[in-house]
Coordinates of C-alpha atoms in Angstrom, one line a residue:
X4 CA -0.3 190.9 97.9
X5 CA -1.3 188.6 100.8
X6 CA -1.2 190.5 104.5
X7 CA -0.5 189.0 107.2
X8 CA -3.3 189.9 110.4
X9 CA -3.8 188.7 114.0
X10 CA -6.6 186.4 113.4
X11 CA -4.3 184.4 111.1
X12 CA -1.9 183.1 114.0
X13 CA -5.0 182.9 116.4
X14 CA -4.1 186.4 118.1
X15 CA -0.7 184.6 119.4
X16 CA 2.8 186.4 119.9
X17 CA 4.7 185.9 116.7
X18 CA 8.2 187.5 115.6
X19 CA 9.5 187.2 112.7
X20 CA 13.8 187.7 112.2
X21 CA 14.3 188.5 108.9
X22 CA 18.0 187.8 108.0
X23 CA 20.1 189.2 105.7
X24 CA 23.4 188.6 104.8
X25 CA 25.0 192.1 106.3
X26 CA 21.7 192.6 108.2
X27 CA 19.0 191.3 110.6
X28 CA 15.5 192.9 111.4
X29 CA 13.2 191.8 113.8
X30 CA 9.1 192.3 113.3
X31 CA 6.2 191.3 115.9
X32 CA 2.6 190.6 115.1
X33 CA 1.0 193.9 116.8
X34 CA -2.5 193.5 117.3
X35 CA -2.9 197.4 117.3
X36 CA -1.6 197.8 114.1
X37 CA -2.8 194.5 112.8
X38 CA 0.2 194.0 111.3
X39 CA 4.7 193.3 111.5
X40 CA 6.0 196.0 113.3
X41 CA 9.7 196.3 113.8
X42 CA 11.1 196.5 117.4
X43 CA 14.8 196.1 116.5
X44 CA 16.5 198.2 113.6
X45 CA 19.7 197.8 114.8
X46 CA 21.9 195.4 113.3
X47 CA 22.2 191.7 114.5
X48 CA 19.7 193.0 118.0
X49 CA 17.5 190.5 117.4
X50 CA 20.3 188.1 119.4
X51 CA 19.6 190.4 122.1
X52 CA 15.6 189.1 122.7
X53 CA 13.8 186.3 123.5
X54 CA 10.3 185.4 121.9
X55 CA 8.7 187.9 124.6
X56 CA 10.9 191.0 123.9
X57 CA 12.9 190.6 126.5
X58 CA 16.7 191.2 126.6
X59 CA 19.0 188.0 127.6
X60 CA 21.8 188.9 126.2
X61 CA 24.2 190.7 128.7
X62 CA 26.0 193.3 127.9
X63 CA 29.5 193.1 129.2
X64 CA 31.0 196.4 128.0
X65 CA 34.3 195.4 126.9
X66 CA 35.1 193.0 130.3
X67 CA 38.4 191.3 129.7
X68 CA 38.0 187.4 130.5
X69 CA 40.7 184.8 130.1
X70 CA 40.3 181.5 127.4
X71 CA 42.1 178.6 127.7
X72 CA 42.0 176.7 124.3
X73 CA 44.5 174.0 122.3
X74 CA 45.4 172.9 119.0
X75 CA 42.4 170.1 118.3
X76 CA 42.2 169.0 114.6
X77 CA 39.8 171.5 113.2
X78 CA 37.8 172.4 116.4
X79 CA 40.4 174.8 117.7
X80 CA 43.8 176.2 117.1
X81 CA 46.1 178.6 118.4
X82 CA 49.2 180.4 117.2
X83 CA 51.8 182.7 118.9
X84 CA 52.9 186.4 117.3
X85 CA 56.6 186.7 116.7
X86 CA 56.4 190.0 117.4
X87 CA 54.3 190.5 120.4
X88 CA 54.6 186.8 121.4
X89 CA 51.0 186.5 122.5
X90 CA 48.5 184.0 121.5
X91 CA 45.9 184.2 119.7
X92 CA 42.9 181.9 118.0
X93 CA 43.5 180.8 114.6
X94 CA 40.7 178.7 112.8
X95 CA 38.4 175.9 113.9
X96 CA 34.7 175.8 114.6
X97 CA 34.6 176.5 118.4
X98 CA 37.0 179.3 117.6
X99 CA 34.4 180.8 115.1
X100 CA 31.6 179.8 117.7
X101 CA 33.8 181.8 120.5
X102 CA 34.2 184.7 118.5
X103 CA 30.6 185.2 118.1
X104 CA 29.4 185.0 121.5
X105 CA 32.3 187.2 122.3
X106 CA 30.8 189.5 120.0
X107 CA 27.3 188.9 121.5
X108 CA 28.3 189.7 124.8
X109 CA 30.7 192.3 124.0
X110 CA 33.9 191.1 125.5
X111 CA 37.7 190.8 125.2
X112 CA 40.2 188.1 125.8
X113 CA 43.5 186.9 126.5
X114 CA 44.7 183.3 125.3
X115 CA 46.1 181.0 127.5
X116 CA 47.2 177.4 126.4
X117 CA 48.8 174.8 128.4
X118 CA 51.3 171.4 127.4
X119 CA 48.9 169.0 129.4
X120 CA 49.0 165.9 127.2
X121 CA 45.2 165.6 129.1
X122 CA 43.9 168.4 127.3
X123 CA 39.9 168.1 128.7
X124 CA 41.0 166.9 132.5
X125 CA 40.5 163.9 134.5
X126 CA 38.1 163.3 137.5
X127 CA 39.0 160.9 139.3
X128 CA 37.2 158.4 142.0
X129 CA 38.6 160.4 144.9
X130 CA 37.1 163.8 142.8
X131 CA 40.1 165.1 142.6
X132 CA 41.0 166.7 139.0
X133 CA 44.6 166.4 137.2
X134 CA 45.6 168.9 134.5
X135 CA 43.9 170.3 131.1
X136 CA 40.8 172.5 130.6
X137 CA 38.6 170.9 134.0
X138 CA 41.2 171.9 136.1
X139 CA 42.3 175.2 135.1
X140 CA 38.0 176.4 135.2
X141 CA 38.3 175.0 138.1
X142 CA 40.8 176.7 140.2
X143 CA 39.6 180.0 138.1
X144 CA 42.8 180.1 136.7
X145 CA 40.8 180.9 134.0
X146 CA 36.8 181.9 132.9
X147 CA 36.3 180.1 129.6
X148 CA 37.5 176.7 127.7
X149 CA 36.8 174.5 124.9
X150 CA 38.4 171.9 123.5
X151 CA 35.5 169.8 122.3
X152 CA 34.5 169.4 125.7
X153 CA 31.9 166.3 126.4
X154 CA 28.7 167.0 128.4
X155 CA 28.3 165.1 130.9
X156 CA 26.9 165.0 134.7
X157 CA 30.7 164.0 136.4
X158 CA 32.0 167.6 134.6
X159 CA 29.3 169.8 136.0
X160 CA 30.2 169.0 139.5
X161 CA 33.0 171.3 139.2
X162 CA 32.3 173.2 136.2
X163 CA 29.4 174.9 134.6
X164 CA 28.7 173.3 131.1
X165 CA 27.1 175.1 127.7
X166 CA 24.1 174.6 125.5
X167 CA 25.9 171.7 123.0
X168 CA 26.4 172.7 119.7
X169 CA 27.0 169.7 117.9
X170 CA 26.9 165.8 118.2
X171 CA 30.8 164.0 118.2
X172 CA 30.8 160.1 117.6
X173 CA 33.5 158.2 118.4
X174 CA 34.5 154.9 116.3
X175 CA 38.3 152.9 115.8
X176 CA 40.0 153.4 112.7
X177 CA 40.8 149.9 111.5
X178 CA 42.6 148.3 108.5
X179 CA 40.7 147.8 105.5
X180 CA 40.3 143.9 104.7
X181 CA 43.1 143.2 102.4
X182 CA 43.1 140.6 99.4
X183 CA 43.6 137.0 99.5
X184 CA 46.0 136.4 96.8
X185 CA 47.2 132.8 97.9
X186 CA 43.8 130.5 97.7
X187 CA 45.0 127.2 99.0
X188 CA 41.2 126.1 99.5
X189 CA 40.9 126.8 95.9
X190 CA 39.9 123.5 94.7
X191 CA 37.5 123.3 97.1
X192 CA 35.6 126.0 97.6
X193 CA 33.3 126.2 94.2
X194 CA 31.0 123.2 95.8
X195 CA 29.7 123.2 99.5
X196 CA 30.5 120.2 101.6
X197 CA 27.7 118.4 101.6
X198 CA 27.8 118.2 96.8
X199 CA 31.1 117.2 97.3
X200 CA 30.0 114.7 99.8
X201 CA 27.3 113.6 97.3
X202 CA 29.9 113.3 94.4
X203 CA 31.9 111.0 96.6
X204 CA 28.7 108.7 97.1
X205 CA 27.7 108.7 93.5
X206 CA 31.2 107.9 92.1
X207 CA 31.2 105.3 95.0
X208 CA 27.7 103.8 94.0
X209 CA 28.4 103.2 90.4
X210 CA 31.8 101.9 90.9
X211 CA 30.7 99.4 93.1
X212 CA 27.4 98.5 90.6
X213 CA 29.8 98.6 87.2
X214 CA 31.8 96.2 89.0
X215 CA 29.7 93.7 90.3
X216 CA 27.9 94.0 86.6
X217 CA 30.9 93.5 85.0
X218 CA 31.4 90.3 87.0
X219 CA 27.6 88.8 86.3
X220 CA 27.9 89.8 82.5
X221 CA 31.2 88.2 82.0
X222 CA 29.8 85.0 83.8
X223 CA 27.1 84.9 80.7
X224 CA 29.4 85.4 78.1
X225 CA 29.8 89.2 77.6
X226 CA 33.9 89.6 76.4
X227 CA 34.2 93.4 76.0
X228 CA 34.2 94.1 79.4
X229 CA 37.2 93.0 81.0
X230 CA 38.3 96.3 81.9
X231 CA 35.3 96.6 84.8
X232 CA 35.6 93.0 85.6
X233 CA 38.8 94.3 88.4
X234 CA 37.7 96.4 91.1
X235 CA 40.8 98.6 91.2
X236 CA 40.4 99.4 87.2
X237 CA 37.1 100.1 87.7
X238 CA 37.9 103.0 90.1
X239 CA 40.6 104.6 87.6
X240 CA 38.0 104.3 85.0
X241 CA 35.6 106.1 87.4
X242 CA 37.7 108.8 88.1
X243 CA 39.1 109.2 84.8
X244 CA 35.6 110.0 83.7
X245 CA 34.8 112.6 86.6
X246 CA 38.4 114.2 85.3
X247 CA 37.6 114.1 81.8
X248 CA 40.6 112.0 80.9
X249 CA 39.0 108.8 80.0
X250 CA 36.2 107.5 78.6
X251 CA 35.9 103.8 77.5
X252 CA 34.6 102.4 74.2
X253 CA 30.8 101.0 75.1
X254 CA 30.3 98.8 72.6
X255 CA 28.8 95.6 72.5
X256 CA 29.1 95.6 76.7
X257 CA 25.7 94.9 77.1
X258 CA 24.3 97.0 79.8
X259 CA 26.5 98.4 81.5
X260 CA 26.8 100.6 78.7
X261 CA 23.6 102.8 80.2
X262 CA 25.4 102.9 83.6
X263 CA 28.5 104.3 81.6
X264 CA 26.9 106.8 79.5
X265 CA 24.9 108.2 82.5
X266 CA 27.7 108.7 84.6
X267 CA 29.2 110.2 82.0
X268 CA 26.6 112.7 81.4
X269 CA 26.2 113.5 85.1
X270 CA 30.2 113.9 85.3
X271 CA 29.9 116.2 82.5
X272 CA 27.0 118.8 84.2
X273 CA 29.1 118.8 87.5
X274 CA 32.7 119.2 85.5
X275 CA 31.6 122.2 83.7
X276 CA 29.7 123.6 86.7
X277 CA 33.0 123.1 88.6
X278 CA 35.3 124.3 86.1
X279 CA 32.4 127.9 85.9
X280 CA 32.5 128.7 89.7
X281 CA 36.1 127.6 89.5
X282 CA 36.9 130.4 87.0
X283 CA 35.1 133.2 89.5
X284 CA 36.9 132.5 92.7
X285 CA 40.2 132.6 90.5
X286 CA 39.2 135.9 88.9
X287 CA 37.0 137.7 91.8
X288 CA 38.8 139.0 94.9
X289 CA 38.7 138.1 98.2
X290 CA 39.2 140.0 101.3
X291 CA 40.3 138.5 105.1
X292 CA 37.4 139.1 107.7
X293 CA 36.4 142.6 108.3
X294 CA 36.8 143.9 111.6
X295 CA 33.7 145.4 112.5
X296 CA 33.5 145.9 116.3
X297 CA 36.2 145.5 119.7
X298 CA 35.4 142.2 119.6
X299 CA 36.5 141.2 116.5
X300 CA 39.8 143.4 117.6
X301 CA 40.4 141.3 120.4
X302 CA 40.3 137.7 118.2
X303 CA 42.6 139.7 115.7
X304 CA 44.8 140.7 118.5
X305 CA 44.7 144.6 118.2
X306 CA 46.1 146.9 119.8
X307 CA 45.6 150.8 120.3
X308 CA 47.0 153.8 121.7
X309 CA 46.9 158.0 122.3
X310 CA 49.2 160.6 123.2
X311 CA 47.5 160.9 126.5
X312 CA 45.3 158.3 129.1
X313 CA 42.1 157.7 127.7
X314 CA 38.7 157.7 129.7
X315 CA 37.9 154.2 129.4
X316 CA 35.0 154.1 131.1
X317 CA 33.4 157.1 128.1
X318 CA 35.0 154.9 124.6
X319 CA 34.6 151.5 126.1
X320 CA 31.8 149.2 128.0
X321 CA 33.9 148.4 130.6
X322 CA 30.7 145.9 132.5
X323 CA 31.8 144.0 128.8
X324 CA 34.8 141.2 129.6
X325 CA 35.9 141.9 126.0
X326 CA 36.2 145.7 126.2
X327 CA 38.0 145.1 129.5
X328 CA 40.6 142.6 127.6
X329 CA 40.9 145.2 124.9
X330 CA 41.1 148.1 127.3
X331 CA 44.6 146.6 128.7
X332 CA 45.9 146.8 125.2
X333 CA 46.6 150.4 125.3
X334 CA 50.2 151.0 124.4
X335 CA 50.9 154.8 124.6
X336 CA 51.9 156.5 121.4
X337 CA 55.3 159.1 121.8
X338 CA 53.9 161.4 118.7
X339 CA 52.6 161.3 115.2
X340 CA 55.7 158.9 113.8
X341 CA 55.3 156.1 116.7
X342 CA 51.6 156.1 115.2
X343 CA 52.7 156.0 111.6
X344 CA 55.2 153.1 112.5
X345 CA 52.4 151.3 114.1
X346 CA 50.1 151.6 111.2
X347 CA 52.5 150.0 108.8
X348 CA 52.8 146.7 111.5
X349 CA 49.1 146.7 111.4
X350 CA 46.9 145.3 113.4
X351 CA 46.7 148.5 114.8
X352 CA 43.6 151.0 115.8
X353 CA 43.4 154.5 116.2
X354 CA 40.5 156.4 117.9
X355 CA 38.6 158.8 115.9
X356 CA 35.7 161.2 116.0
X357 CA 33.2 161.8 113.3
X358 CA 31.0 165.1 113.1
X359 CA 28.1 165.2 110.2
X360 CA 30.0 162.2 108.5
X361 CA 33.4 163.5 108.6
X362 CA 36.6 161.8 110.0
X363 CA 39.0 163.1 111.9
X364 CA 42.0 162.0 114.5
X365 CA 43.2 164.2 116.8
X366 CA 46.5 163.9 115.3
X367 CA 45.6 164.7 111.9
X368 CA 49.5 164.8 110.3
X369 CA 48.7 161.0 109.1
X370 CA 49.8 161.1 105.3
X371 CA 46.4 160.6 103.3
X372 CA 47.9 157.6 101.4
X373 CA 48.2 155.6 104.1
X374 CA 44.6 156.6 105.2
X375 CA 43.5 154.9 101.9
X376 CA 44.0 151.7 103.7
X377 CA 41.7 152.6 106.6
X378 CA 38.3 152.0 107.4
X379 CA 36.2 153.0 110.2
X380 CA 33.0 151.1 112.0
X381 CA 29.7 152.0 110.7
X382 CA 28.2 152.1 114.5
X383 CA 29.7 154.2 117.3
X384 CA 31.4 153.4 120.1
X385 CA 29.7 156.3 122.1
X386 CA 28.1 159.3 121.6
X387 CA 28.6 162.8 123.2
X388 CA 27.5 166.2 123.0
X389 CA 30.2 169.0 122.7
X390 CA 29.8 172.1 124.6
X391 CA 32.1 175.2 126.3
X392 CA 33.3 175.4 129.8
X393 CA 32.9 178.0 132.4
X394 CA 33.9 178.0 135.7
X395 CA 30.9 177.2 138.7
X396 CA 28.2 180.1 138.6
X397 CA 30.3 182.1 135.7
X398 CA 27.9 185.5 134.5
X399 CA 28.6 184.1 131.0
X400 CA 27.1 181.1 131.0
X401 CA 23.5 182.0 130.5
X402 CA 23.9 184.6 127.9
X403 CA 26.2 182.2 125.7
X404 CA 24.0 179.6 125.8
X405 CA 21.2 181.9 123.7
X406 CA 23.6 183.4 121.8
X407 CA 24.6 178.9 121.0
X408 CA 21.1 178.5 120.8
X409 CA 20.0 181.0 118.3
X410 CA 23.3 180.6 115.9
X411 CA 22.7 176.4 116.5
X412 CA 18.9 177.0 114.9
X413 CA 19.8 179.7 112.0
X414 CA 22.1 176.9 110.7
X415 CA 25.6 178.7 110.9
X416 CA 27.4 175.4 112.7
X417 CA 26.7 173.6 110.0
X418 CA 27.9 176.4 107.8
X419 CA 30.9 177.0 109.3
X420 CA 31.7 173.7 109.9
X421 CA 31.4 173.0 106.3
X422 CA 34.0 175.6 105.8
X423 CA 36.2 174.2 108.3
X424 CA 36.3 171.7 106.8
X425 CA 37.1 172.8 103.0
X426 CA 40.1 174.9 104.6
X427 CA 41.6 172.0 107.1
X428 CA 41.0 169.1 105.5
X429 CA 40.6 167.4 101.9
X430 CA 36.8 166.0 101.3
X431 CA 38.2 163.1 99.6
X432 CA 40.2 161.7 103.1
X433 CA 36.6 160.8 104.5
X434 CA 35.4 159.3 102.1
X435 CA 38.4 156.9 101.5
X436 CA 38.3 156.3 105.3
X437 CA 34.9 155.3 105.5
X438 CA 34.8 152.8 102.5
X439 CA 35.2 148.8 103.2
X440 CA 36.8 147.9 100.2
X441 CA 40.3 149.5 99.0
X442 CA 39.7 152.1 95.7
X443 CA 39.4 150.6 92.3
X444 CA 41.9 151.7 89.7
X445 CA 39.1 151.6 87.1
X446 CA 40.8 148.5 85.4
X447 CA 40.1 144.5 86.1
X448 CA 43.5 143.1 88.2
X449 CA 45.5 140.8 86.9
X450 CA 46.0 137.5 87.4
X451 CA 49.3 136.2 88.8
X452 CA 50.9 132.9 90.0
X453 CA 49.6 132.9 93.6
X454 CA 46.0 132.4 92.5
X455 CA 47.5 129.1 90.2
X456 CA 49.6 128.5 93.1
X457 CA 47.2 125.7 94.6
X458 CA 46.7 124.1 91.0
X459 CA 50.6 124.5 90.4
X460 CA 51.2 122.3 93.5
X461 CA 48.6 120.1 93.0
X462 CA 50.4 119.2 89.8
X463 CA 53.7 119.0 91.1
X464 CA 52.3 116.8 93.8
X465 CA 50.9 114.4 90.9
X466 CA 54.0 114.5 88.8
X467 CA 56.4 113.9 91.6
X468 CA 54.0 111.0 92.9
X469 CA 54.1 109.3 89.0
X470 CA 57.9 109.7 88.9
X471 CA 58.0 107.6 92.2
X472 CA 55.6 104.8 90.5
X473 CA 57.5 104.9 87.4
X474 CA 61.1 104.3 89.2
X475 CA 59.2 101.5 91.4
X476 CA 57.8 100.0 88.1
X477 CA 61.5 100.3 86.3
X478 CA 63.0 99.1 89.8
X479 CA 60.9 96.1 90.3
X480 CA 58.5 95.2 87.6
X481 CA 57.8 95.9 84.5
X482 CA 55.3 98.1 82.3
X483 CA 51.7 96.3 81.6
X484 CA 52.1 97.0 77.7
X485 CA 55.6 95.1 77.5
X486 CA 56.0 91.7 76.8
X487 CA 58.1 89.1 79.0
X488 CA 61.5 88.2 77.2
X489 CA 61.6 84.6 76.5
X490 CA 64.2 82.4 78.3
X491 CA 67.2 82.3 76.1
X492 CA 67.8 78.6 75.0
X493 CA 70.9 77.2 76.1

């Protein structure tokens, strides 16, 4: 068996935490021994040193501190005892998180909550501070808050900050794109502009050649072509070729019959290419424009809304114009049925957060059918790091941030979140909220009369415009086939 010496780590400090799942043990490289040692037997003590030894971890002896907390989504929840009528934590990952540095530390607590809409705090330009978590550590109505606090330099002015312990992203939750089922550009759309531009000059070129053909031939003697020898029957003869409707007897024409029997071959490659992309776009779906970022929101004509003010200078770039624009769209939501009301309208986003991948609103009562129709950016808004408040120069500060640090690096937030996660919310929610496309059924959709609706009025169109020429013709002439009655003798 392989033993570890001094000499192998180059006569450096080492110490090696051995963790167990009831357990931890912590061993250091002694260059007496020349060998581990153990210097903590006591359970979970090695929180209790740094890499030197030393003690960081305070102990507070039972001190009773006060926590102010809310109901967030899965950070953080707190419930009231009927009997007793006290709060207390519930589940959430900051709870977890809290409970273990108050074990750490070894102190109490009493829960306090508030009804601030503003559950973090606002600092404003004047520095003063209106309601939720900044301003109760401030006044030291209380010693400890979270509340997925953000990190950042405007907070720790007036309030001591922790280590961060996880990574929050903020994105809009968006409709998905939804299917076009009425195609009026059908006809249109299985050849680019410029082919069908080049169609138009081809069937231009050869009606214009047949024509003037058909005049020289019928000048030498040619008889079987009288039906190119008139410019307006050469174009239906054209065009009832590229339609497939017509298609004259060559013979003895002499030879035009090559010009005839080429266009007719050309018409044919383009007819059945048509008729193939024609059948996709009838059968494949098609989806309005995604909206992808706030200024796509703007052209859409969004709007969006919270339960409280939001810091627009921390979700939005307010040097942008278009942020600015889309910032005075902000319609206050009354609760969780104003927002469901607004999500059926549409054209409605909702802020959201996303930790490791997963989705979450702060107001996480939104039925999960109606979150099947939701999409969220792929790119963040902004990005901020989550930490716990203490009020300016707190003793708890320092020893919570090792006790953040060392649970941060064994890999228990992840854990824990993880677990959160399972317990609070379904797995399957994220990943229908992050996809672009509604969910497949598993079975081809089928066609129905709005994707024939163009072709069904173009026919109309045609029939309606033939009854009009055949009144006219009854009305005021008569049919090309019919013969002229005789004058009746008298």
């Amino acid at each position: 068996m392989f033993q570890y010496s001094p000499s192998y780590f180059n006569y450096k400090d080492v110490i090696l935490i051995n963790v167990y799942p009831q357990k931890e043990a912590v061993y250091q490289m002694s260059i007496y021994f020349k060998k581990f040692v153990p210097i903590s037997k006591h359970q979970d003590q090695w929180f209790r040193h740094d890499l030197e030894g030393k003690q960081k971890v305070k102990n507070f002896h039972k001190t009773r501190i006060k926590l102010l907390a809310y109901n967030n989504s899965f950070f953080s929840s707190v419930i009231k005892d009927n009997g007793t009528g006290k709060l207390s934590l519930s589940y959430g990952v900051e709870c977890i998180i809290f409970k273990e540095i108050a074990t750490r530390l070894n102190v109490t607590w009493d829960t306090f909550t508030s009804d601030d809409k503003d559950k973090w705090g606002t600092v404003w330009m004047n520095n003063t501070i209106t309601g939720g978590a900044l301003k109760w550590l401030y006044t030291k109505r209380v010693d400890v808050s979270f509340c997925s606090l953000w990190i950042d330099h405007i907070k720790s002015k007036f309030v001591d900050m922790s280590k961060f312990w996880t990574l929050t992203c903020l994105k809009f939750l968006v409709p998905k794109p939804l299917p076009l089922r009425e195609k009026w550009d059908l006809l249109f759309k299985p050849f680019p502009l410029s082919l069908w531009l080049l169609v138009l000059f081809s069937a231009t070129l050869t009606t214009i050649t047949i024509w003037i053909l058909a005049c020289i031939q019928k000048k030498i003697g040619y008889a079987n072509i009288n039906a190119f020898t008139s410019l307006s029957t050469t174009i239906f003869w054209i065009i009832g070729m590229m339609l497939l409707t017509n298609n004259p007897r060559t013979y003895r024409m002499g030879p035009i019959r090559h010009l005839i029997n080429w266009w007719c071959m050309f018409i044919f490659i383009m007819s059945t290419s048509f008729s193939s992309i024609l059948y996709s776009f009838i059968t494949s779906s098609e989806y309005t424009d995604i909206v992808l970022e706030v200024e796509d929101m703007v052209k859409a004509n969004y709007h969006w809304g919270l339960t409280y003010p939001p810091p627009y200078e921390y979700i939005l770039k307010m040097e942008n114009p278009v942020h600015v624009k889309f910032s005075k769209r902000f319609v206050p939501e009354r609760g969780v049925d104003d927002r469901i009301s607004r999500l059926k309208l549409g054209r409605y986003a909702i802020l959201t957060k996303c930790l490791y991948e997963k989705h979450f609103m702060e107001s996480d009562k939104v039925p999960v059918a109606m979150l099947n129709n939701l999409r969220t950016a792929r790119t963040c808004l902004s990005q901020f790091y989550i930490g716990f408040g203490f009020t300016k120069r707190s003793p708890y500060a320092k020893p919570a941030n090792l006790v953040i640090q060392r649970i941060f690096e064994s890999g228990l937030i992840d854990y824990w979140l993880s677990r959160v996660t399972e317990v609070r919310m379904s797995p399957t929610t994220f990943k229908q909220v992050y996809e672009i496309k509604p969910r497949k059924s598993g079975h081809p959709s089928a066609l129905s009369y709005r994707q024939f609706k163009v072709v069904m009025v173009v026919w109309m169109v045609g029939c309606s415009l033939s009854a009009a020429v055949f009144a006219v013709e009854c009305r005021y002439g008569r049919g090309g086939t019919g013969h002229a009655r005789r004058p009746r003798r008298a």
